[in-house]
Coordinates of N, CA and C in Angstrom, one line a residue:
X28 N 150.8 101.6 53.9 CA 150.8 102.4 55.1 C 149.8 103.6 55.1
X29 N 149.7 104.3 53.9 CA 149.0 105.3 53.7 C 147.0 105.0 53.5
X30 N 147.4 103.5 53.3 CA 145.9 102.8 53.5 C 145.5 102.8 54.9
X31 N 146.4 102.2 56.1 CA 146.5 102.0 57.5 C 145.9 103.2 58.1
X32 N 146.8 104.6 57.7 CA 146.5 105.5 58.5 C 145.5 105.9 57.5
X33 N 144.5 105.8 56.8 CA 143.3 106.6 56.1 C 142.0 105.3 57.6
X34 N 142.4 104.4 57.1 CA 141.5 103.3 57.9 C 141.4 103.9 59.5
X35 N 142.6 104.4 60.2 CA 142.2 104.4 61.7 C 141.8 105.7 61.5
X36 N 142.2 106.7 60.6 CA 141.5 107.9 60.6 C 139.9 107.8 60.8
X37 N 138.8 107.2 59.7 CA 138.1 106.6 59.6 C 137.0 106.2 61.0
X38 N 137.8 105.3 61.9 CA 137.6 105.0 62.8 C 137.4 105.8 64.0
X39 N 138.8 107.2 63.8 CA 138.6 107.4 64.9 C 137.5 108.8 64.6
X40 N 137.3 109.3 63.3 CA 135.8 110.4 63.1 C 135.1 109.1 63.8
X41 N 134.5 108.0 63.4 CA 133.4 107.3 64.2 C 133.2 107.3 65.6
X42 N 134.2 107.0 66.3 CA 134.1 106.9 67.9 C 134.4 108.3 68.6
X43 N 135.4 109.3 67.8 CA 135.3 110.9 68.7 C 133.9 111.7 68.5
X44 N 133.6 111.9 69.8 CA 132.6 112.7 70.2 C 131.1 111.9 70.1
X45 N 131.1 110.3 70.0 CA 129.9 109.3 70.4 C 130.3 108.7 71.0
X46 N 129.8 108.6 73.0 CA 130.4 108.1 74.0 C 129.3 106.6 74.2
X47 N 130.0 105.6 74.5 CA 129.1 104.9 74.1 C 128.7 104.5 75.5
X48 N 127.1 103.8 75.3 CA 126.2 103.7 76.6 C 126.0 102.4 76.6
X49 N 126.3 102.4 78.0 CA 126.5 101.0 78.6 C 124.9 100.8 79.6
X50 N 124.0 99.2 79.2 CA 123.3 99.3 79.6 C 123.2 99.3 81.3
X51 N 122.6 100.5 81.7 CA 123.1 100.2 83.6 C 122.1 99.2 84.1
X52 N 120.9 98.5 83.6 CA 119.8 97.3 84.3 C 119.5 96.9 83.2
X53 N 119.0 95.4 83.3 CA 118.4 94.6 82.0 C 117.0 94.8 81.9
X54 N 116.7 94.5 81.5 CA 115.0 94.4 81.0 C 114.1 94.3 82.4
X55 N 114.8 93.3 83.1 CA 114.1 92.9 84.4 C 114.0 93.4 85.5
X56 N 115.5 94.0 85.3 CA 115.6 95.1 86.5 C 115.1 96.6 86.3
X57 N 115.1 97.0 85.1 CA 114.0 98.1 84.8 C 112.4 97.6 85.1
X58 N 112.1 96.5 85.0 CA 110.6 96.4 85.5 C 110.2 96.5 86.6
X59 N 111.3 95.8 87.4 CA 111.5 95.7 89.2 C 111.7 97.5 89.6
X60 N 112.2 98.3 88.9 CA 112.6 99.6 88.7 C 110.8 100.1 89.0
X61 N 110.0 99.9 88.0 CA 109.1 100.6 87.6 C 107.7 100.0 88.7
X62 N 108.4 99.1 88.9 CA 107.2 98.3 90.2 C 107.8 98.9 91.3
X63 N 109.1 99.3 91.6 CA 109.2 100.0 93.0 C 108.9 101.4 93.6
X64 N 108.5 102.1 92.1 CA 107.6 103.2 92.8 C 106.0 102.9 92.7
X65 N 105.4 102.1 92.2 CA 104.0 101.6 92.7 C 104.1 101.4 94.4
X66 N 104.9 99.9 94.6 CA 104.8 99.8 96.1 C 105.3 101.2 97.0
X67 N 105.9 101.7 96.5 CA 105.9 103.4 97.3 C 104.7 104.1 97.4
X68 N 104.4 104.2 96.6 CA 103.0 105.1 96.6 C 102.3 104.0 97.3
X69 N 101.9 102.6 97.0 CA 100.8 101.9 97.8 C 101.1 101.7 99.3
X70 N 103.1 101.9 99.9 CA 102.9 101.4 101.0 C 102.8 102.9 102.0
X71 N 102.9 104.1 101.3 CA 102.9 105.2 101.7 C 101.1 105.2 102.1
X72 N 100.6 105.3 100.7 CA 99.3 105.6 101.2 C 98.4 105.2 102.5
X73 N 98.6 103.0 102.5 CA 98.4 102.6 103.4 C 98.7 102.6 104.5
X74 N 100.2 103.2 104.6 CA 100.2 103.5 106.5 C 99.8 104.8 106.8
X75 N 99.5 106.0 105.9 CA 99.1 107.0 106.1 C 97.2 106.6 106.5
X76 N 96.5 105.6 106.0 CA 95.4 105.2 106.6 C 95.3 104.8 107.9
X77 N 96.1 103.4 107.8 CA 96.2 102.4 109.0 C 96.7 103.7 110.2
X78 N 97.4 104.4 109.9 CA 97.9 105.7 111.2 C 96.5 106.4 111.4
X79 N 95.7 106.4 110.8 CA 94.2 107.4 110.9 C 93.3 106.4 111.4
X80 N 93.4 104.9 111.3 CA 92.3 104.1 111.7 C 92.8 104.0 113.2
X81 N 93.8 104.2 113.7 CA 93.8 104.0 115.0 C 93.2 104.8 116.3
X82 N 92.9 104.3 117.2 CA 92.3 105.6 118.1 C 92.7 105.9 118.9
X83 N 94.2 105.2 119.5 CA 95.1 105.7 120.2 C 96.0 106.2 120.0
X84 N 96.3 107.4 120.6 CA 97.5 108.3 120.4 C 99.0 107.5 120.3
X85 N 99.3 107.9 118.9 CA 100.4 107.0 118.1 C 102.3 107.3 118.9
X86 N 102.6 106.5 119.0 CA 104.0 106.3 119.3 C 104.4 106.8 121.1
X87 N 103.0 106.9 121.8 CA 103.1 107.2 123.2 C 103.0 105.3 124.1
X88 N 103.0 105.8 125.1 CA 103.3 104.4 125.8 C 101.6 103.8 125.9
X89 N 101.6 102.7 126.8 CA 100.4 102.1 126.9 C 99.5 102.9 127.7
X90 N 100.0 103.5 129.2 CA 99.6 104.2 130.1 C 98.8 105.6 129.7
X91 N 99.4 106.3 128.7 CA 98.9 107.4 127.8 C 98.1 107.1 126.8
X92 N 97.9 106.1 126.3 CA 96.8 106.0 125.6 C 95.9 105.5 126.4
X93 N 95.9 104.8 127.2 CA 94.7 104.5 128.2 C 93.8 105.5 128.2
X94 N 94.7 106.6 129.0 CA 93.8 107.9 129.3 C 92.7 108.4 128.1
X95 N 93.7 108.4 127.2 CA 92.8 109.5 126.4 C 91.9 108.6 125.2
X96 N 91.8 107.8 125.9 CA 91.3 106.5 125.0 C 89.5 106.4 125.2
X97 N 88.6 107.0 124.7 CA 87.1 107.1 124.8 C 86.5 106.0 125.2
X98 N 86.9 104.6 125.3 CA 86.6 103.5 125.9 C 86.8 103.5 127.5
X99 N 88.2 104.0 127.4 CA 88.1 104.2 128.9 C 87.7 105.2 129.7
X100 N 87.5 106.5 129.1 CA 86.6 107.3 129.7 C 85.4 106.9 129.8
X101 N 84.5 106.0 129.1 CA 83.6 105.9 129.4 C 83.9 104.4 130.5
X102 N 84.8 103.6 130.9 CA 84.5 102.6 132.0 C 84.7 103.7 133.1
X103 N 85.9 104.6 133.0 CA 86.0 105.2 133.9 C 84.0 105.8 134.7
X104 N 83.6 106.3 133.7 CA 82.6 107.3 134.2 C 81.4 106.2 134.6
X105 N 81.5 104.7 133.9 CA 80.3 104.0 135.0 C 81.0 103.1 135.7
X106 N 82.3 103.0 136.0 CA 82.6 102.9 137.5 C 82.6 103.8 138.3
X107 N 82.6 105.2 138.4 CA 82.5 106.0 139.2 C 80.3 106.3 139.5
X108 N 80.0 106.2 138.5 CA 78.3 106.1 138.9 C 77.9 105.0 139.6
X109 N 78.5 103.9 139.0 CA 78.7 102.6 140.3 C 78.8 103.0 141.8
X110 N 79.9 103.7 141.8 CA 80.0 104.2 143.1 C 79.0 105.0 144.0
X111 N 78.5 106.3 143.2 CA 78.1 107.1 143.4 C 76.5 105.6 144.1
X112 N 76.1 105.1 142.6 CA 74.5 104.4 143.4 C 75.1 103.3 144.3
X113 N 76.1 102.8 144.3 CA 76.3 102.0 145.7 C 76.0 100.3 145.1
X114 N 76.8 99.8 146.0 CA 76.3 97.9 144.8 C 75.3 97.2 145.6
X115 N 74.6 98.2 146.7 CA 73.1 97.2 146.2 C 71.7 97.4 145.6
X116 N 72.5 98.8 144.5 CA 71.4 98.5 143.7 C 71.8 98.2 142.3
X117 N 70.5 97.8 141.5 CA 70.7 97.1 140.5 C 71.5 97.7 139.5
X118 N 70.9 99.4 139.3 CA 71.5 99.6 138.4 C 73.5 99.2 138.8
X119 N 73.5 100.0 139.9 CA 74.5 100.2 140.4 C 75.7 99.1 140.3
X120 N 75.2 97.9 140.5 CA 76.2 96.7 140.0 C 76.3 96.4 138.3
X121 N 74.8 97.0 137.9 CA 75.4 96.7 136.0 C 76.0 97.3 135.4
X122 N 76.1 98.9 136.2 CA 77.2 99.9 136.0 C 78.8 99.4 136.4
X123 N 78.9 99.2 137.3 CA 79.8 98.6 137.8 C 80.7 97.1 137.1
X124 N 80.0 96.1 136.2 CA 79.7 95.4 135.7 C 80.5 95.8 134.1
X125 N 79.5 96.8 133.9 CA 79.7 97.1 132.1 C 81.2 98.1 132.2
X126 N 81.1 99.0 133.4 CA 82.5 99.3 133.3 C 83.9 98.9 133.6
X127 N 83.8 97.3 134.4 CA 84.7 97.2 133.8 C 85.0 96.0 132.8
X128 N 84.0 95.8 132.4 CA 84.0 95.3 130.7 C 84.6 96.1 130.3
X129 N 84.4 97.3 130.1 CA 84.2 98.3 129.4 C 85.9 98.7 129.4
X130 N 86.8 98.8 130.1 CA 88.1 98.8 130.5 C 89.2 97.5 130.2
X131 N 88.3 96.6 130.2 CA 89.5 95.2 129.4 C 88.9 95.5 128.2
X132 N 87.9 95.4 127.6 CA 87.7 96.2 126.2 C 89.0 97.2 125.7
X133 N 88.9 98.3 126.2 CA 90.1 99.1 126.2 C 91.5 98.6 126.4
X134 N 91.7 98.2 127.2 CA 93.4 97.7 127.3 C 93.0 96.8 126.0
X135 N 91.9 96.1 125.7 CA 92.6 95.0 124.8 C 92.8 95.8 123.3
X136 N 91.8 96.6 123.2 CA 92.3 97.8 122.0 C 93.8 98.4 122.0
X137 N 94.4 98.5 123.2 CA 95.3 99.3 123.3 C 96.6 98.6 122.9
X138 N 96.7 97.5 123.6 CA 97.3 96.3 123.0 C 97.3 96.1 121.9
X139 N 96.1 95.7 121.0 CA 95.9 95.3 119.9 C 96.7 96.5 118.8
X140 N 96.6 98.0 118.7 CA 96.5 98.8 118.3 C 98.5 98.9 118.5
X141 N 98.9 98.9 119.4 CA 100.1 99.0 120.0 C 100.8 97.9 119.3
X142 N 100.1 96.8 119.0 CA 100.9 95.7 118.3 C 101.2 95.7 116.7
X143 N 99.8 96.3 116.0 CA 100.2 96.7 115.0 C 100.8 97.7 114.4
X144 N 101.0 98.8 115.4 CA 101.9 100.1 115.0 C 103.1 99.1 115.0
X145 N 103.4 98.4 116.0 CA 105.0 97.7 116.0 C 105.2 97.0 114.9
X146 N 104.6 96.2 114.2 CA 104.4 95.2 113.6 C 104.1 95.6 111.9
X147 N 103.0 96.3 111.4 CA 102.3 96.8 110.8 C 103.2 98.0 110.2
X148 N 102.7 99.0 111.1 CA 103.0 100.6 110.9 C 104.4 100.9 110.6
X149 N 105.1 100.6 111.7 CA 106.4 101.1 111.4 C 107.5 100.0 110.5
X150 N 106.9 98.7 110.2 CA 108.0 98.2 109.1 C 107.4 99.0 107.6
X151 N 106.1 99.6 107.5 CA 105.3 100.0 106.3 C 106.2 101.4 106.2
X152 N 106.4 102.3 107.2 CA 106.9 103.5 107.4 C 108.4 103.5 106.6
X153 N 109.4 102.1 107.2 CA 110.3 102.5 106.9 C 110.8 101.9 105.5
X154 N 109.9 101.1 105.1 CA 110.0 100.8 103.9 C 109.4 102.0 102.6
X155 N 108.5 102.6 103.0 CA 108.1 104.1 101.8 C 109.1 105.0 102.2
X156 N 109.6 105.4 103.7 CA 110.0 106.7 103.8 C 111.4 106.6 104.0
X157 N 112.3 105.2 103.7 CA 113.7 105.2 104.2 C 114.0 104.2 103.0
X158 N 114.1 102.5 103.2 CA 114.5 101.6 102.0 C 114.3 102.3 100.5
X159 N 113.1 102.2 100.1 CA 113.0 102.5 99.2 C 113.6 103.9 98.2
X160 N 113.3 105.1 98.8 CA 114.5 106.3 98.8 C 115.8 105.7 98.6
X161 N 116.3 105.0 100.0 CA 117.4 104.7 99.6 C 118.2 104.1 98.4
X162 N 117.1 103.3 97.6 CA 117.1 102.7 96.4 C 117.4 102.8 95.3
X163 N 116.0 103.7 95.6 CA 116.6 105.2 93.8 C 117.6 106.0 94.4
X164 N 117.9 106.5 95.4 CA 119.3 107.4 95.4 C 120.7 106.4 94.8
X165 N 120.7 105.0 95.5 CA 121.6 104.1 94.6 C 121.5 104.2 93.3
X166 N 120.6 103.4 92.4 CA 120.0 103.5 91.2 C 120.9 105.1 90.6
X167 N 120.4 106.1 91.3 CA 121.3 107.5 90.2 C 122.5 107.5 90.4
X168 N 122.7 107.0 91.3 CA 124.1 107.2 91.7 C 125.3 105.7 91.1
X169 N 124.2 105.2 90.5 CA 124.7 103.9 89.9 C 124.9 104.3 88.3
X170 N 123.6 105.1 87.8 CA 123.4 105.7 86.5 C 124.9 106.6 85.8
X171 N 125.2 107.7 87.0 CA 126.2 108.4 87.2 C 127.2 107.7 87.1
X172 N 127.3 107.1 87.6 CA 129.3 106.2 87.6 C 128.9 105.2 86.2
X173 N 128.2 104.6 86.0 CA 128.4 104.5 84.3 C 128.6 105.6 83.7
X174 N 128.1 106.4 83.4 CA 128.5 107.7 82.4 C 129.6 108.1 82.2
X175 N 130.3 107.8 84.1 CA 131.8 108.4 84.3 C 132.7 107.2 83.2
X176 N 131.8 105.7 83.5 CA 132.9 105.2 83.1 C 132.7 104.9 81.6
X177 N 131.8 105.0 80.6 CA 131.2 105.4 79.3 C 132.1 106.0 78.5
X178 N 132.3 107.7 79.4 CA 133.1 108.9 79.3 C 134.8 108.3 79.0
X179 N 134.9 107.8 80.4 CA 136.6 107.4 80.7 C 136.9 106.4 79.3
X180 N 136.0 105.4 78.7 CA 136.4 104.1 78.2 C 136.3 105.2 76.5
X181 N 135.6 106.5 76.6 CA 135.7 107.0 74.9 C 137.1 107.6 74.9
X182 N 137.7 108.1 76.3 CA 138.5 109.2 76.9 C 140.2 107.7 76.1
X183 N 139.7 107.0 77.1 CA 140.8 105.5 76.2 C 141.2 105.3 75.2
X184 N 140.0 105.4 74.6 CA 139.9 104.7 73.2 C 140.3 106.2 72.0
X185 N 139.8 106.9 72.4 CA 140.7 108.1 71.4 C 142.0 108.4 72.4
X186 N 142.6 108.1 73.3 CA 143.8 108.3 73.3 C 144.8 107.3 72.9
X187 N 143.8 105.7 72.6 CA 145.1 104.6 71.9 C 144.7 105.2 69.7
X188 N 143.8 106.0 70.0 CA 143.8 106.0 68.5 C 145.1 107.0 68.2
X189 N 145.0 108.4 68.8 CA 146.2 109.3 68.9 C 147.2 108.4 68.7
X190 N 147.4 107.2 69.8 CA 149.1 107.0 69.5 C 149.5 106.3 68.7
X191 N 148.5 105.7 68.4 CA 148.7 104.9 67.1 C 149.1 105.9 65.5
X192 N 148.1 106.5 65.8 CA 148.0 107.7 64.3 C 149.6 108.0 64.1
X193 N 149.9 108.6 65.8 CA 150.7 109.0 65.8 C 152.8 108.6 65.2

């Protein structure tokens, strides 16, 4: 008997006050861990570009970027010189001509530009600035509830050692 209780004594100096750590990801999921702040920084950077390569004013409608779109100021300004020289003269119809090239040029930028903010831009946006955050806030908050439960399973195990001793 007096061997019994020297033994769980023993035992329980070993496990009071060393809470033991439970692993929260395997090997693989710590790598997937360590590769998902690269694609953060990489998808962050890139839409911060792709937002600077465009030349139309971002997240307004099509009608508003038209305007302030330098393509179409300039059809605007040689369809109105068209006007001004009249279409029977020469220059006057190539003006007329190149401006409004010069304006399906533009809608088709505006389009084009408008499609990859939809497409491009904003699934890049919400993957740096929303998913991924959301990730690692899980991840700590996953960290934390092991510890609780680490804590709770030392909290167990020296209270079956007590009743035993006891």
């Amino acid at each position: 008997m007096k061997k019994q209780f020297n033994r769980m004594r023993q035992l329980a100096n070993q496990t009071v006050g060393r809470a033991e750590k439970t692993e929260v990801l395997s090997e693989d999921l710590l790598q997937v861990e360590k590769r998902l702040d690269l694609v953060k920084q990489v998808t962050h950077s890139t839409h911060k570009k792709l937002t600077a390569c465009l030349q139309g004013q971002q997240g307004t409608d099509v009608e508003k970027r038209s305007k302030k779109l330098p393509l179409t100021i300039l059809a605007q300004c040689m369809v109105e010189g068209a006007a001004v020289l009249g279409d029977d003269s020469l220059l006057g119809k190539m003006l007329k001509l190149c401006g409004d090239t010069e304006e399906k040029l533009a809608q088709e930028l505006i389009q084009f530009e408008f499609e990859i903010e939809k497409d491009v831009v904003e699934p890049l946006y919400v993957l740096a600035e929303v998913d991924i955050p959301n990730i690692q806030k899980q991840r700590k908050h996953l960290a934390k509830l092991v510890l609780d439960m680490d804590s709770s399973r030392t909290r167990i195990n020296c209270q079956q050692i007590c009743t035993v001793l006891q």
